Amino acid sequence: MAGDNLGKYFRDYRHRLGFTSQGEAKNYLAAKDIIPEVNIPYLHDLTARIREMIEKINGLIYTKYQKNEIEAFISEAVKKPYNKIVAGGLISKLNNQGRRPEGVLFSWLRGYAVCELFIHAIADIFNVPVNSITKIGDDNWNDPATFKRTPRADLKILRGGTEVLIEVQTGFQDANDVKEHKVREACRVFDSQGVKTVCVHIDIFNGQVAFVRLDTIEDTDVSWVTRQQMEGQSVFEIRQNYFKWRFIEAPPSLDELELDL
């Protein structure tokens, strides 16, 4: 078949199948146009597990940061965002490499709740009032129109008039990495705005917290590795020397973290 006619044949063939675009054909043949129903009982079980996790962690974290009214905290940090995400129809936006939305919501909500649990400790470590910390991440569940997951940092703090961005991560499987696009975004923000970005990585699996200046990571750093389980993605491995706080103990001071802020 002549090359000039090949493209026309392909288009005519797909048209006869009933498709007006390549995208429609691909979605149909991969059954991506069939949206599975959300399993609400499964979601309830997952959120119950998050509740249990938060209660356990709250009982271990340094005494100053334990929530005395844990029921009220769980209602605000778990139940409220869960109900609003479901009511706002955001479940369909929670997809990642073919994972079911229930699992993606579980991962997101689990990380969100842990961040909320540690927010006062983060404020103390960076020596700022907790009410001066601004949430700037694009995964704002309060606004269904703009809810999305991007490399943008989660928090912004002001220290003596200087902005610092905070990327909060949570680890649950003894694998502590920063994805490459997070580092690229931090470097881009520093180059264009002069704003520094710190990753606060909360390792729930081992009970410790790491602090990493993302905008200073070089392409040649030996901590860059390829994770086959992440489809060969390049990630920055957070090695043990970055972990400065065992969170069952009192947190370190900012000077002890040597972040050059």
mmCIF file of C-alpha atoms in Angstrom:
data_model
loop_
_atom_site.group_PDB
_atom_site.id
_atom_site.type_symbol
_atom_site.label_atom_id
_atom_site.label_comp_id
_atom_site.label_asym_id
_atom_site.label_seq_id
_atom_site.Cartn_x
_atom_site.Cartn_y
_atom_site.Cartn_z
ATOM 1 C CA MET A 1 0.000 0.000 0.000
ATOM 2 C CA ALA A 2 1.407 3.379 -1.019
ATOM 3 C CA GLY A 3 2.602 5.531 1.838
ATOM 4 C CA ASP A 4 0.484 8.489 0.712
ATOM 5 C CA ASN A 5 -2.660 6.418 1.013
ATOM 6 C CA LEU A 6 -1.761 4.690 4.293
ATOM 7 C CA GLY A 7 -2.868 7.496 6.581
ATOM 8 C CA LYS A 8 -6.137 7.868 4.677
ATOM 9 C CA TYR A 9 -6.782 4.143 4.969
ATOM 10 C CA PHE A 10 -6.178 4.215 8.715
ATOM 11 C CA ARG A 11 -8.552 7.154 9.171
ATOM 12 C CA ASP A 12 -11.225 5.598 6.944
ATOM 13 C CA TYR A 13 -10.916 2.281 8.756
ATOM 14 C CA ARG A 14 -11.353 3.892 12.184
ATOM 15 C CA HIS A 15 -14.220 5.983 10.858
ATOM 16 C CA ARG A 16 -15.982 2.837 9.664
ATOM 17 C CA LEU A 17 -15.482 1.407 13.160
ATOM 18 C CA GLY A 18 -17.328 4.454 14.421
ATOM 19 C CA PHE A 19 -14.505 6.720 15.634
ATOM 20 C CA THR A 20 -13.851 10.299 14.569
ATOM 21 C CA SER A 21 -10.460 10.585 16.260
ATOM 22 C CA GLN A 22 -7.498 8.473 17.323
ATOM 23 C CA GLY A 23 -8.218 9.342 20.941
ATOM 24 C CA GLU A 24 -11.741 7.928 20.777
ATOM 25 C CA ALA A 25 -10.446 4.713 19.212
ATOM 26 C CA LYS A 26 -7.700 4.293 21.822
ATOM 27 C CA ASN A 27 -10.074 4.876 24.726
ATOM 28 C CA TYR A 28 -12.593 2.406 23.329
ATOM 29 C CA LEU A 29 -10.092 -0.348 22.570
ATOM 30 C CA ALA A 30 -8.493 0.029 26.030
ATOM 31 C CA ALA A 31 -11.949 0.277 27.659
ATOM 32 C CA LYS A 32 -10.874 3.550 29.256
ATOM 33 C CA ASP A 33 -14.284 4.990 28.465
ATOM 34 C CA ILE A 34 -15.826 2.560 30.944
ATOM 35 C CA ILE A 35 -15.671 4.244 34.331
ATOM 36 C CA PRO A 36 -15.942 1.825 37.262
ATOM 37 C CA GLU A 37 -18.350 2.702 40.013
ATOM 38 C CA VAL A 38 -16.714 3.990 43.161
ATOM 39 C CA ASN A 39 -16.820 1.395 45.910
ATOM 40 C CA ILE A 40 -18.185 3.401 48.824
ATOM 41 C CA PRO A 41 -17.952 0.605 51.458
ATOM 42 C CA TYR A 42 -14.291 0.157 50.479
ATOM 43 C CA LEU A 43 -13.734 3.905 50.851
ATOM 44 C CA HIS A 44 -15.284 3.796 54.306
ATOM 45 C CA ASP A 45 -12.889 1.010 55.303
ATOM 46 C CA LEU A 46 -9.920 2.986 53.969
ATOM 47 C CA THR A 47 -10.862 6.136 55.861
ATOM 48 C CA ALA A 48 -11.365 4.058 59.001
ATOM 49 C CA ARG A 49 -7.784 2.821 58.582
ATOM 50 C CA ILE A 50 -6.539 6.424 58.289
ATOM 51 C CA ARG A 51 -8.375 7.222 61.509
ATOM 52 C CA GLU A 52 -6.636 4.326 63.268
ATOM 53 C CA MET A 53 -3.233 5.426 61.925
ATOM 54 C CA ILE A 54 -3.705 8.996 63.119
ATOM 55 C CA GLU A 55 -4.755 7.837 66.581
ATOM 56 C CA LYS A 56 -1.678 5.624 66.873
ATOM 57 C CA ILE A 57 0.742 8.295 65.604
ATOM 58 C CA ASN A 58 -0.854 10.923 67.838
ATOM 59 C CA GLY A 59 -0.125 8.723 70.831
ATOM 60 C CA LEU A 60 3.584 8.492 69.911
ATOM 61 C CA ILE A 61 4.541 11.923 68.577
ATOM 62 C CA TYR A 62 6.372 14.260 70.969
ATOM 63 C CA THR A 63 3.965 15.167 73.764
ATOM 64 C CA LYS A 64 3.720 18.861 72.891
ATOM 65 C CA TYR A 65 2.188 18.048 69.502
ATOM 66 C CA GLN A 66 -0.289 15.389 70.568
ATOM 67 C CA LYS A 67 -3.924 16.335 69.991
ATOM 68 C CA ASN A 68 -5.931 16.159 73.188
ATOM 69 C CA GLU A 69 -9.201 16.325 71.258
ATOM 70 C CA ILE A 70 -8.329 13.609 68.747
ATOM 71 C CA GLU A 71 -11.967 13.077 67.703
ATOM 72 C CA ALA A 72 -12.296 16.746 66.751
ATOM 73 C CA PHE A 73 -8.989 16.622 64.872
ATOM 74 C CA ILE A 74 -9.989 13.519 62.884
ATOM 75 C CA SER A 75 -13.324 15.100 62.061
ATOM 76 C CA GLU A 76 -11.537 18.170 60.658
ATOM 77 C CA ALA A 77 -8.545 16.476 58.991
ATOM 78 C CA VAL A 78 -10.134 13.258 57.701
ATOM 79 C CA LYS A 79 -13.927 13.299 57.690
ATOM 80 C CA LYS A 80 -14.387 16.853 56.437
ATOM 81 C CA PRO A 81 -12.100 16.651 53.365
ATOM 82 C CA TYR A 82 -13.362 13.140 52.574
ATOM 83 C CA ASN A 83 -17.009 14.265 52.603
ATOM 84 C CA LYS A 84 -16.265 17.353 50.546
ATOM 85 C CA ILE A 85 -14.228 15.453 47.942
ATOM 86 C CA VAL A 86 -17.000 12.888 47.503
ATOM 87 C CA ALA A 87 -19.775 15.506 47.462
ATOM 88 C CA GLY A 88 -17.836 17.670 45.015
ATOM 89 C CA GLY A 89 -17.444 14.863 42.505
ATOM 90 C CA LEU A 90 -13.657 14.971 42.790
ATOM 91 C CA ILE A 91 -13.250 11.191 42.953
ATOM 92 C CA SER A 92 -13.077 11.003 39.155
ATOM 93 C CA LYS A 93 -10.085 13.381 39.187
ATOM 94 C CA LEU A 94 -8.132 11.034 41.404
ATOM 95 C CA ASN A 95 -6.300 8.818 38.953
ATOM 96 C CA ASN A 96 -2.661 7.901 38.721
ATOM 97 C CA GLN A 97 -1.178 5.350 36.303
ATOM 98 C CA GLY A 98 -4.353 3.300 36.195
ATOM 99 C CA ARG A 99 -4.868 3.025 39.960
ATOM 100 C CA ARG A 100 -8.421 2.883 41.219
ATOM 101 C CA PRO A 101 -9.661 6.209 42.632
ATOM 102 C CA GLU A 102 -10.309 4.686 46.056
ATOM 103 C CA GLY A 103 -6.598 3.907 46.447
ATOM 104 C CA VAL A 104 -5.536 7.327 45.201
ATOM 105 C CA LEU A 105 -7.927 9.043 47.611
ATOM 106 C CA PHE A 106 -6.602 6.891 50.455
ATOM 107 C CA SER A 107 -2.996 7.885 49.675
ATOM 108 C CA TRP A 108 -3.841 11.569 49.330
ATOM 109 C CA LEU A 109 -6.068 11.770 52.429
ATOM 110 C CA ARG A 110 -3.567 9.813 54.529
ATOM 111 C CA GLY A 111 -0.798 12.266 53.599
ATOM 112 C CA TYR A 112 -3.062 15.270 54.152
ATOM 113 C CA ALA A 113 -4.040 14.116 57.647
ATOM 114 C CA VAL A 114 -0.419 13.463 58.649
ATOM 115 C CA CYS A 115 0.593 16.924 57.395
ATOM 116 C CA GLU A 116 -2.159 18.472 59.510
ATOM 117 C CA LEU A 117 -1.006 16.476 62.534
ATOM 118 C CA PHE A 118 2.557 17.771 62.179
ATOM 119 C CA ILE A 119 1.779 21.362 61.178
ATOM 120 C CA HIS A 120 2.429 22.808 64.649
ATOM 121 C CA ALA A 121 5.747 21.003 64.853
ATOM 122 C CA ILE A 122 6.723 22.382 61.439
ATOM 123 C CA ALA A 123 5.850 25.890 62.631
ATOM 124 C CA ASP A 124 8.017 25.482 65.730
ATOM 125 C CA ILE A 125 10.973 24.059 63.793
ATOM 126 C CA PHE A 126 10.924 26.953 61.324
ATOM 127 C CA ASN A 127 10.264 29.388 64.176
ATOM 128 C CA VAL A 128 7.076 30.910 62.752
ATOM 129 C CA PRO A 129 3.514 31.178 64.118
ATOM 130 C CA VAL A 130 1.343 28.346 62.837
ATOM 131 C CA ASN A 131 -1.271 30.814 61.576
ATOM 132 C CA SER A 132 1.367 32.399 59.329
ATOM 133 C CA ILE A 133 1.743 29.190 57.309
ATOM 134 C CA THR A 134 -0.157 29.420 54.032
ATOM 135 C CA LYS A 135 -1.384 26.406 52.090
ATOM 136 C CA ILE A 136 -0.540 26.973 48.426
ATOM 137 C CA GLY A 137 -0.692 23.458 46.954
ATOM 138 C CA ASP A 138 -2.938 22.804 43.950
ATOM 139 C CA ASP A 139 -4.644 19.879 45.686
ATOM 140 C CA ASN A 140 -6.998 22.206 47.585
ATOM 141 C CA TRP A 141 -10.098 20.124 48.281
ATOM 142 C CA ASN A 142 -12.075 23.277 49.126
ATOM 143 C CA ASP A 143 -12.233 24.199 45.437
ATOM 144 C CA PRO A 144 -13.462 21.443 43.096
ATOM 145 C CA ALA A 145 -12.804 23.642 40.066
ATOM 146 C CA THR A 146 -9.055 23.796 40.675
ATOM 147 C CA PHE A 147 -8.378 20.508 42.479
ATOM 148 C CA LYS A 148 -5.393 18.833 40.847
ATOM 149 C CA ARG A 149 -2.048 17.285 41.700
ATOM 150 C CA THR A 150 0.999 19.202 40.512
ATOM 151 C CA PRO A 151 4.679 19.682 41.511
ATOM 152 C CA ARG A 152 3.809 22.899 43.339
ATOM 153 C CA ALA A 153 4.906 22.995 46.999
ATOM 154 C CA ASP A 154 2.303 22.499 49.724
ATOM 155 C CA LEU A 155 3.062 25.328 52.154
ATOM 156 C CA LYS A 156 4.577 28.798 52.235
ATOM 157 C CA ILE A 157 6.095 30.430 55.299
ATOM 158 C CA LEU A 158 7.467 33.900 55.917
ATOM 159 C CA ARG A 159 10.673 34.198 57.914
ATOM 160 C CA GLY A 160 11.743 37.774 58.517
ATOM 161 C CA GLY A 161 10.003 38.874 55.343
ATOM 162 C CA THR A 162 11.568 36.096 53.273
ATOM 163 C CA GLU A 163 9.386 33.436 51.668
ATOM 164 C CA VAL A 164 10.267 29.761 52.031
ATOM 165 C CA LEU A 165 8.265 26.998 50.356
ATOM 166 C CA ILE A 166 7.680 23.713 52.157
ATOM 167 C CA GLU A 167 7.034 20.461 50.307
ATOM 168 C CA VAL A 168 5.506 18.038 52.824
ATOM 169 C CA GLN A 169 5.874 14.347 52.020
ATOM 170 C CA THR A 170 4.842 11.261 53.943
ATOM 171 C CA GLY A 171 6.447 7.833 53.706
ATOM 172 C CA PHE A 172 4.720 4.621 54.733
ATOM 173 C CA GLN A 173 6.708 1.815 53.069
ATOM 174 C CA ASP A 174 10.359 2.399 54.053
ATOM 175 C CA ALA A 175 11.027 4.021 50.665
ATOM 176 C CA ASN A 176 12.023 7.657 51.087
ATOM 177 C CA ASP A 177 12.438 9.518 47.809
ATOM 178 C CA VAL A 178 11.698 12.852 46.151
ATOM 179 C CA LYS A 179 10.371 12.633 42.615
ATOM 180 C CA GLU A 180 12.455 14.365 39.982
ATOM 181 C CA HIS A 181 9.724 16.792 38.934
ATOM 182 C CA LYS A 182 9.517 18.104 42.512
ATOM 183 C CA VAL A 183 13.232 18.928 42.460
ATOM 184 C CA ARG A 184 12.948 20.502 38.995
ATOM 185 C CA GLU A 185 10.085 22.684 40.169
ATOM 186 C CA ALA A 186 12.034 23.822 43.249
ATOM 187 C CA CYS A 187 15.035 24.736 41.092
ATOM 188 C CA ARG A 188 12.788 26.581 38.625
ATOM 189 C CA VAL A 189 11.171 28.621 41.414
ATOM 190 C CA PHE A 190 14.555 29.502 42.906
ATOM 191 C CA ASP A 191 16.017 30.496 39.530
ATOM 192 C CA SER A 192 13.011 32.631 38.592
ATOM 193 C CA GLN A 193 11.996 34.044 41.991
ATOM 194 C CA GLY A 194 14.892 33.424 44.360
ATOM 195 C CA VAL A 195 12.580 31.469 46.682
ATOM 196 C CA LYS A 196 14.004 28.412 48.478
ATOM 197 C CA THR A 197 12.132 25.112 48.879
ATOM 198 C CA VAL A 198 12.531 22.631 51.728
ATOM 199 C CA CYS A 199 11.152 19.108 51.626
ATOM 200 C CA VAL A 200 9.871 17.951 55.013
ATOM 201 C CA HIS A 201 9.638 14.186 54.622
ATOM 202 C CA ILE A 202 7.700 12.454 57.404
ATOM 203 C CA ASP A 203 8.699 8.792 57.487
ATOM 204 C CA ILE A 204 5.821 7.154 59.354
ATOM 205 C CA PHE A 205 7.264 3.677 58.789
ATOM 206 C CA ASN A 206 10.383 4.454 60.842
ATOM 207 C CA GLY A 207 9.220 7.344 63.042
ATOM 208 C CA GLN A 208 11.571 10.036 61.720
ATOM 209 C CA VAL A 209 11.550 13.260 59.698
ATOM 210 C CA ALA A 210 14.014 14.437 57.043
ATOM 211 C CA PHE A 211 14.697 18.000 55.868
ATOM 212 C CA VAL A 212 16.066 18.526 52.338
ATOM 213 C CA ARG A 213 16.766 21.786 50.467
ATOM 214 C CA LEU A 214 15.393 20.799 47.075
ATOM 215 C CA ASP A 215 16.665 23.783 45.094
ATOM 216 C CA THR A 216 20.298 22.961 45.900
ATOM 217 C CA ILE A 217 20.253 19.378 44.581
ATOM 218 C CA GLU A 218 22.679 18.991 41.674
ATOM 219 C CA ASP A 219 22.088 16.794 38.630
ATOM 220 C CA THR A 220 25.327 14.991 39.475
ATOM 221 C CA ASP A 221 24.355 14.171 43.069
ATOM 222 C CA VAL A 222 25.010 10.512 43.839
ATOM 223 C CA SER A 223 21.599 10.215 45.501
ATOM 224 C CA TRP A 224 19.796 10.218 42.141
ATOM 225 C CA VAL A 225 18.559 6.670 41.499
ATOM 226 C CA THR A 226 16.172 4.913 39.133
ATOM 227 C CA ARG A 227 13.228 3.063 40.658
ATOM 228 C CA GLN A 228 12.073 0.163 38.494
ATOM 229 C CA GLN A 229 8.903 -0.194 40.568
ATOM 230 C CA MET A 230 8.060 3.368 39.494
ATOM 231 C CA GLU A 231 8.358 2.575 35.790
ATOM 232 C CA GLY A 232 11.986 3.601 35.710
ATOM 233 C CA GLN A 233 11.442 7.092 37.092
ATOM 234 C CA SER A 234 14.430 9.009 38.395
ATOM 235 C CA VAL A 235 14.121 9.965 42.050
ATOM 236 C CA PHE A 236 16.300 11.609 44.678
ATOM 237 C CA GLU A 237 16.899 9.105 47.454
ATOM 238 C CA ILE A 238 16.611 10.661 50.913
ATOM 239 C CA ARG A 239 19.512 9.071 52.714
ATOM 240 C CA GLN A 240 19.710 8.669 56.474
ATOM 241 C CA ASN A 241 21.897 11.745 57.010
ATOM 242 C CA TYR A 242 18.920 13.947 56.041
ATOM 243 C CA PHE A 243 16.793 12.586 58.879
ATOM 244 C CA LYS A 244 17.211 14.979 61.786
ATOM 245 C CA TRP A 245 14.180 14.283 63.962
ATOM 246 C CA ARG A 246 12.883 11.128 65.631
ATOM 247 C CA PHE A 247 9.411 12.441 66.143
ATOM 248 C CA ILE A 248 8.773 10.719 69.456
ATOM 249 C CA GLU A 249 11.415 13.124 70.812
ATOM 250 C CA ALA A 250 11.663 16.925 70.927
ATOM 251 C CA PRO A 251 12.272 18.418 67.462
ATOM 252 C CA PRO A 252 15.574 20.052 66.473
ATOM 253 C CA SER A 253 16.067 23.775 66.065
ATOM 254 C CA LEU A 254 16.294 25.311 62.614
ATOM 255 C CA ASP A 255 20.021 25.922 63.091
ATOM 256 C CA GLU A 256 20.579 22.229 63.698
ATOM 257 C CA LEU A 257 19.050 21.420 60.313
ATOM 258 C CA GLU A 258 21.749 23.389 58.428
ATOM 259 C CA LEU A 259 19.383 24.427 55.628
ATOM 260 C CA ASP A 260 20.927 27.854 54.985
ATOM 261 C CA LEU A 261 17.636 29.762 54.994
#
